[in-house]
Coordinates of C-alpha atoms in Angstrom, one line a residue:
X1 CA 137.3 56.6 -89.1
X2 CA 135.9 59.5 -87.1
X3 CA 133.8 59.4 -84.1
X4 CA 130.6 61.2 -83.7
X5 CA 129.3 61.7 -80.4
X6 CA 125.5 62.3 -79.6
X7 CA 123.0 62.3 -76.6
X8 CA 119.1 60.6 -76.5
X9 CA 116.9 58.8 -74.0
X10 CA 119.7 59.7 -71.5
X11 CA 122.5 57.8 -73.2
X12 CA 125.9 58.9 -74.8
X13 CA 126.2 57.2 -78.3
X14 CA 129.1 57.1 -80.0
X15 CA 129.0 56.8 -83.5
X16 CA 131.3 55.7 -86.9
X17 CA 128.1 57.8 -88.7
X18 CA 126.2 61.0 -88.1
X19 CA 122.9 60.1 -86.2
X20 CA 121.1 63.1 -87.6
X21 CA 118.7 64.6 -85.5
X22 CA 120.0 63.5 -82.1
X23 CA 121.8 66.3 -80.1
X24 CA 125.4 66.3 -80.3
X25 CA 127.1 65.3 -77.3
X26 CA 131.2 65.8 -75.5
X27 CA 131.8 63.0 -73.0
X28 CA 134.7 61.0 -72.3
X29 CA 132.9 57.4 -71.7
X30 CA 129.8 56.4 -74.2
X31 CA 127.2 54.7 -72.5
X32 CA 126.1 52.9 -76.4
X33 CA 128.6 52.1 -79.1
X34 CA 127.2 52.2 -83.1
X35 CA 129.6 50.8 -85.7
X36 CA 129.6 50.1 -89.0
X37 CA 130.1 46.1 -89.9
X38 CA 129.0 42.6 -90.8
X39 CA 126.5 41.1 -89.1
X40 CA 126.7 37.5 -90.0
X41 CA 130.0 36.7 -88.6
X42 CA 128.4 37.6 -85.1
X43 CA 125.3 35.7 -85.4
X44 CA 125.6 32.3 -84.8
X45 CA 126.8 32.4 -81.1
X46 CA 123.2 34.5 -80.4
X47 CA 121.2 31.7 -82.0
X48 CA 121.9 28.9 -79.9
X49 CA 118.3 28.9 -77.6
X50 CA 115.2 30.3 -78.0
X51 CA 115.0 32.8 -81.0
X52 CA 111.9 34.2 -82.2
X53 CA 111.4 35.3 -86.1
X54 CA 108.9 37.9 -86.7
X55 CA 108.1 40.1 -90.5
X56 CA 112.2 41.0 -90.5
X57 CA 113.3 40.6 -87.4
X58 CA 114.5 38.0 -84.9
X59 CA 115.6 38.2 -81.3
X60 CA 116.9 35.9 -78.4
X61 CA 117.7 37.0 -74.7
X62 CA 121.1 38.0 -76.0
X63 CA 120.2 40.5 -79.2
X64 CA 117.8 41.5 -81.3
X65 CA 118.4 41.5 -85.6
X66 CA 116.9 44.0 -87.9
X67 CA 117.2 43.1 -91.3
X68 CA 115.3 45.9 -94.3
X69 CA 116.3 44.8 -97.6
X70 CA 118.4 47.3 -99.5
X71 CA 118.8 49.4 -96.5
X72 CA 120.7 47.5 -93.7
X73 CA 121.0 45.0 -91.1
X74 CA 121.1 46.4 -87.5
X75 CA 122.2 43.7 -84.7
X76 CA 121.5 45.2 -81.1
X77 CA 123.2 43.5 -78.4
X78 CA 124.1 43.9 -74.3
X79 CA 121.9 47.4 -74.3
X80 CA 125.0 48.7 -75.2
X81 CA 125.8 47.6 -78.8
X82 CA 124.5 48.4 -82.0
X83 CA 126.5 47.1 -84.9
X84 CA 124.7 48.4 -88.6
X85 CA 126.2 46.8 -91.6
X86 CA 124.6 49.3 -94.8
X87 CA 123.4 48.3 -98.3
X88 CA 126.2 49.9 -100.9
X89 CA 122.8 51.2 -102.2
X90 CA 121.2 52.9 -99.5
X91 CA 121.5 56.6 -98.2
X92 CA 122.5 57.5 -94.8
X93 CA 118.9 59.0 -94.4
X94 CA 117.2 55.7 -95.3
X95 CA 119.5 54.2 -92.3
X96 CA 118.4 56.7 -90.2
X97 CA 115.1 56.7 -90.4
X98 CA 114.7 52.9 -88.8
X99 CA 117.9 53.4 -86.8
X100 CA 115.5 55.8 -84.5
X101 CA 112.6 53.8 -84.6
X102 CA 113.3 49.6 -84.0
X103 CA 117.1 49.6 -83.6
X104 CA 117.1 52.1 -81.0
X105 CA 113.4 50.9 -79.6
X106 CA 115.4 47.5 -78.8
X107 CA 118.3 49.0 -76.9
X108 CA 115.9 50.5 -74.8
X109 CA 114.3 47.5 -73.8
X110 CA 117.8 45.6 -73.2
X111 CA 118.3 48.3 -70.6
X112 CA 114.9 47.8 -69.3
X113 CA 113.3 51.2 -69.8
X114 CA 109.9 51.1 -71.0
X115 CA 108.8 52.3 -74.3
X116 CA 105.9 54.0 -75.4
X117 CA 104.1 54.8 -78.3
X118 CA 103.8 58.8 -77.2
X119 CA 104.9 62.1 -78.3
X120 CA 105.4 64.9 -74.8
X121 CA 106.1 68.0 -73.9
X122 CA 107.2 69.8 -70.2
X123 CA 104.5 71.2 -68.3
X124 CA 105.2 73.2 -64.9
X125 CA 104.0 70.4 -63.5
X126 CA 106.0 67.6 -65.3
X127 CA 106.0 65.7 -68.6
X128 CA 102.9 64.8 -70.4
X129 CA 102.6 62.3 -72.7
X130 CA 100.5 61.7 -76.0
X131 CA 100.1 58.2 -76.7
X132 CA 98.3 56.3 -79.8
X133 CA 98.5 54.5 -82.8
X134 CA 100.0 55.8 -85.5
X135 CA 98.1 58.5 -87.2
X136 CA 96.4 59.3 -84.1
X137 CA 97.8 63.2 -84.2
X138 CA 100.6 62.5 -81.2
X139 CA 103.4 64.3 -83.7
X140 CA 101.2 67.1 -85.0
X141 CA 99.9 67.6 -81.6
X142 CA 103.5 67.8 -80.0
X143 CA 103.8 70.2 -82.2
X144 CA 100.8 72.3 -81.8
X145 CA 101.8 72.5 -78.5
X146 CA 105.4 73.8 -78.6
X147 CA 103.5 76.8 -80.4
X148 CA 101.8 77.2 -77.6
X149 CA 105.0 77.2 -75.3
X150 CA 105.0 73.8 -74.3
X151 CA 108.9 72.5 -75.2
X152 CA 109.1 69.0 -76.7
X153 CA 110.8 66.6 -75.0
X154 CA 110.1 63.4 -77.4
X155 CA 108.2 62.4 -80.6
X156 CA 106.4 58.7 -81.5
X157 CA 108.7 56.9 -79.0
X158 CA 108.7 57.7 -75.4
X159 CA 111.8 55.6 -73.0
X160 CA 110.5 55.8 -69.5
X161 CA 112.5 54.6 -66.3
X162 CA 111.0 54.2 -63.2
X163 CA 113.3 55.7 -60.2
X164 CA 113.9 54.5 -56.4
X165 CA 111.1 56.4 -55.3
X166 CA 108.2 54.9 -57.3
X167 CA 108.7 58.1 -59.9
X168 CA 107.5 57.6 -63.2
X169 CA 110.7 59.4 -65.3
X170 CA 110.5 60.4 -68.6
X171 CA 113.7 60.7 -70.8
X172 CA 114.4 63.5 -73.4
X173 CA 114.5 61.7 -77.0
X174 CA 115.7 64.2 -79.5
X175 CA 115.1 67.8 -80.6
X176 CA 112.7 66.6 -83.8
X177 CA 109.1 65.8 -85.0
X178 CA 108.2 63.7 -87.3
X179 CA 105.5 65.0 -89.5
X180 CA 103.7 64.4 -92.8
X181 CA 102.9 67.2 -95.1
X182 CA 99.4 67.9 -94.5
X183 CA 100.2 68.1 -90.7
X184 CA 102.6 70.8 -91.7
X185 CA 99.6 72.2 -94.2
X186 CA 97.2 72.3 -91.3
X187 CA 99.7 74.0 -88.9
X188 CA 100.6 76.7 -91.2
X189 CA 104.0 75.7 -91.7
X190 CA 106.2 75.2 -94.8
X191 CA 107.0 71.5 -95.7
X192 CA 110.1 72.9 -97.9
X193 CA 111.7 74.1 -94.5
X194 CA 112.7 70.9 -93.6
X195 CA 114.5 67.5 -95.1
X196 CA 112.6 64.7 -95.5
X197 CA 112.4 61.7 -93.7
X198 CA 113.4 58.9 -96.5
X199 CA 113.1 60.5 -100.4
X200 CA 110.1 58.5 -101.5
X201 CA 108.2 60.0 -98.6
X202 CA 105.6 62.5 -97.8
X203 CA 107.3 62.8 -94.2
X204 CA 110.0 65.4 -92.8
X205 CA 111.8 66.1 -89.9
X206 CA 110.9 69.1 -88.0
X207 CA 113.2 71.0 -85.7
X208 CA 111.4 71.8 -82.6
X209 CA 111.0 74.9 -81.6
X210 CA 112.2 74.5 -78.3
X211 CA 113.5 71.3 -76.1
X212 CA 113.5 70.0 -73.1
X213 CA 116.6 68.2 -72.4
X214 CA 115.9 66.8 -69.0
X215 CA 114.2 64.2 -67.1
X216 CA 111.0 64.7 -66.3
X217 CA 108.4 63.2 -63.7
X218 CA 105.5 61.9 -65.8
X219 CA 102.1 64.4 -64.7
X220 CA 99.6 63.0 -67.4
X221 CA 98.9 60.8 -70.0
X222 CA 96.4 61.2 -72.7
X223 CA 95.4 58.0 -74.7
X224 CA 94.8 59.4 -78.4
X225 CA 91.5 58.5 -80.4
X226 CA 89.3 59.8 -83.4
X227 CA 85.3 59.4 -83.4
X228 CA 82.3 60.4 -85.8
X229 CA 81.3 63.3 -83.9
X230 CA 82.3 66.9 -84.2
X231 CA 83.5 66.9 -80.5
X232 CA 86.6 67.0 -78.8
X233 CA 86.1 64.6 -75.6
X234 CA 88.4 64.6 -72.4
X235 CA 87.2 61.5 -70.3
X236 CA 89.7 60.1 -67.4
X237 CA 90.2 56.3 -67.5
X238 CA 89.3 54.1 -64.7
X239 CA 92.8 52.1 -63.5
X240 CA 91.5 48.8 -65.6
X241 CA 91.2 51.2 -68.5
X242 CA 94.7 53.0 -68.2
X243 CA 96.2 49.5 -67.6
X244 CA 94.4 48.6 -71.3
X245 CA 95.9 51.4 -72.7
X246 CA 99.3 51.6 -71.7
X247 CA 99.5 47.8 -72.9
X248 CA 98.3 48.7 -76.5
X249 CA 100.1 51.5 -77.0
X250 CA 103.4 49.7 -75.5
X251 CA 105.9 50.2 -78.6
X252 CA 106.9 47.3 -80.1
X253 CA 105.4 45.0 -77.6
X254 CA 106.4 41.9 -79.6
X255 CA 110.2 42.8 -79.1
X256 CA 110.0 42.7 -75.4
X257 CA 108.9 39.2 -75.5
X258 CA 111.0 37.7 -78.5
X259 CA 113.9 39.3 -75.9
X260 CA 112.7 37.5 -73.1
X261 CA 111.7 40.8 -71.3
X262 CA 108.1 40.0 -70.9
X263 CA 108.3 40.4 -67.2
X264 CA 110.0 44.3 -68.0
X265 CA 107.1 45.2 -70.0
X266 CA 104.8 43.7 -67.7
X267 CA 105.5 45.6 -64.7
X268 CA 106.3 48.7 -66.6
X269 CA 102.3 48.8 -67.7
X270 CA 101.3 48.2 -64.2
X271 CA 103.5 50.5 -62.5
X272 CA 102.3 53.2 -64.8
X273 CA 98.7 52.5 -65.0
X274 CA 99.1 52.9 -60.9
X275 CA 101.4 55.8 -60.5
X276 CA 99.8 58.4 -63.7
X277 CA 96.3 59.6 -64.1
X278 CA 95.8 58.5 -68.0
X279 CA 93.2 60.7 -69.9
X280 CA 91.1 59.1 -73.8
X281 CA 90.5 62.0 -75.9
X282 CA 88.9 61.5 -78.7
X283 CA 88.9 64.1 -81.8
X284 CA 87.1 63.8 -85.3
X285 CA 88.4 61.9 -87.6
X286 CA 87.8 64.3 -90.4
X287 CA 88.3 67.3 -90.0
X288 CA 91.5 67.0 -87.7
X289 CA 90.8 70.2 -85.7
X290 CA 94.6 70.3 -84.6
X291 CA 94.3 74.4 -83.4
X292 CA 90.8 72.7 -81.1
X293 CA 92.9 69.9 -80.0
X294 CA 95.5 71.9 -78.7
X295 CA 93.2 74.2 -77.0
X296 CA 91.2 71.7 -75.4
X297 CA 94.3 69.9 -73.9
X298 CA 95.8 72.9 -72.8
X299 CA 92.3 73.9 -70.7
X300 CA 93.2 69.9 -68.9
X301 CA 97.5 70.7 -67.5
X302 CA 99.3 72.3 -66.1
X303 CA 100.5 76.1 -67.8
X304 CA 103.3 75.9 -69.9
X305 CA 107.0 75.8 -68.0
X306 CA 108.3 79.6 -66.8
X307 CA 111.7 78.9 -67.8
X308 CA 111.4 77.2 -70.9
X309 CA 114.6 75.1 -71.9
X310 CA 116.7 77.2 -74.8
X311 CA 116.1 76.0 -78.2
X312 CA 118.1 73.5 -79.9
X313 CA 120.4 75.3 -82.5
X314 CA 119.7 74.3 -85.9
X315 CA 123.3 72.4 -86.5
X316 CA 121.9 70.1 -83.6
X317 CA 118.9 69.0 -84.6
X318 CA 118.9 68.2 -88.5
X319 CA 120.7 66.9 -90.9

């Protein structure tokens, strides 16, 4: 079977499958192994202490199971390991699509970087971060500002890593956006330009239109929000506040705990909340004023990078 190699949150993967979308890497050791194979054979030695079960997935301090029927079964394991046993029925895409969001979220965690709900893009000054729930606009606003000459650096899930110096780090995720159609409606932009996320849905995967590929110290953080008014408000949160935020927005908080990382997420939060001024913006919920948003954040950082990083060819960053 062959090998595919790729690069994301700062990791070489090596693959028995294509992980569309993530940059294609050339190194001699991988960092994170992805195979094709049963899960159950491997289970029962993980299940021996404290497991927690939660809506399709379980976890213990030694791995973390994904199970999506008629899709796959991911087991993570050792921050290194991520062993994907397919439904006969289910498309490569379909894999994919959750591969990049919980598998990958868990690996993240066993190597004790810090995820985050947040889209961000490079500034001169550093990375800065969108954060919120979903449907909060961090995609569509990642994108927004690459038009405006702000590279991407990572979309919905942010892996942050905290270096010897107190530096808040973020790591490049991979050259995509996720958008729905009427994000691609309101920026102008052709949903027929790009493949879809899974077939049944009104999602597709956006190449950006240019990358940042390298770490990045953390300059800002802007905690996402819509409100009845026809404002755009820019308000800078108190440490308390930030703290709040960074907790909520935490991405798959629950999988932290069920991996006995509590204490991980824990100081990741306050760390952040210490080191990062964190911003609430709140927008109008109807109409989503994406071009305004854009503008009004762009008035708050830095100017966009002088040297921005080269665009990621096409072949890189799609299917």
């Amino acid at each position: 079977m062959p090998h595919f190699q790729h690069r994301a949150h700062g990791l070489n993967f090596q693959s028995d499958f294509e992980l569309a979308g993530l940059i294609e890497g050339a190194f001699a050791e991988p960092d994170v192994l992805v195979r094709f194979g049963s899960v159950e054979p491997h289970l029962e030695a993980h299940r021996q202490g404290k497991l927690m079960r939660y809506r399709g997935w379980e976890a213990s301090k030694s791995h973390f199971l994904l199970e999506l029927d008629h899709i796959a079964k991911y087991l993570v394991t050792g921050g290194n390991h991520i062993l994907v046993e397919k439904h006969p029925d289910a498309s490569l895409h379909d894999v994919m699509a959750f591969f990049t969001g919980s598998a990958l979220t868990a690996l993240l965690q066993q190597r004790q970087l810090f995820t985050l709900h947040a889209s961000a893009v490079q500034t001169a000054q550093g990375a800065v971060l969108f954060m919120g729930k979903s449907g909060a606009g961090k995609s569509t606003l990642c994108r927004a500002m690459q038009k405006r000459g702000f590279p991407m650096i990572s979309d919905d899930v942010s892996a942050i890593t905290f270096d010897d110096d107190g530096t808040a780090t973020m790591l490049p995720s991979s050259p995509t956006t996720r958008l729905w159609g009427d994000s691609i409606d309101g920026l102008g932009e052709q949903r027929g330009a790009n493949r879809k996320l899974r077939a049944e849905l009104d999602k597709y995967l956006v190449p950006a239109e240019s990358f940042c590929n390298q770490p990045l110290p953390i300059h800002k953080i802007f905690s996402l929000s819509t409100h009845n008014r026809q404002t755009i408000d820019i308000q800078p949160l108190q440490s308390a506040e930030s703290f709040q935020a960074l907790s909520l927005f935490t991405f798959r908080k629950n999988f932290y705990l069920g991996q006995e990382l509590g204490p991980v997420y824990f100081e990741s939060v306050t760390k952040l909340a210490r080191l990062v001024n964190v911003a609430g913006i709140a927008r109008p919920a109807k109409p989503f004023l994406i071009h305004e948003l854009a503008d009004a954040v762009t008035q708050h950082i830095a100017p966009p990078p002088h040297a921005h990083s080269p665009p990621v060819s096409a072949a890189h960053s799609t299917a």
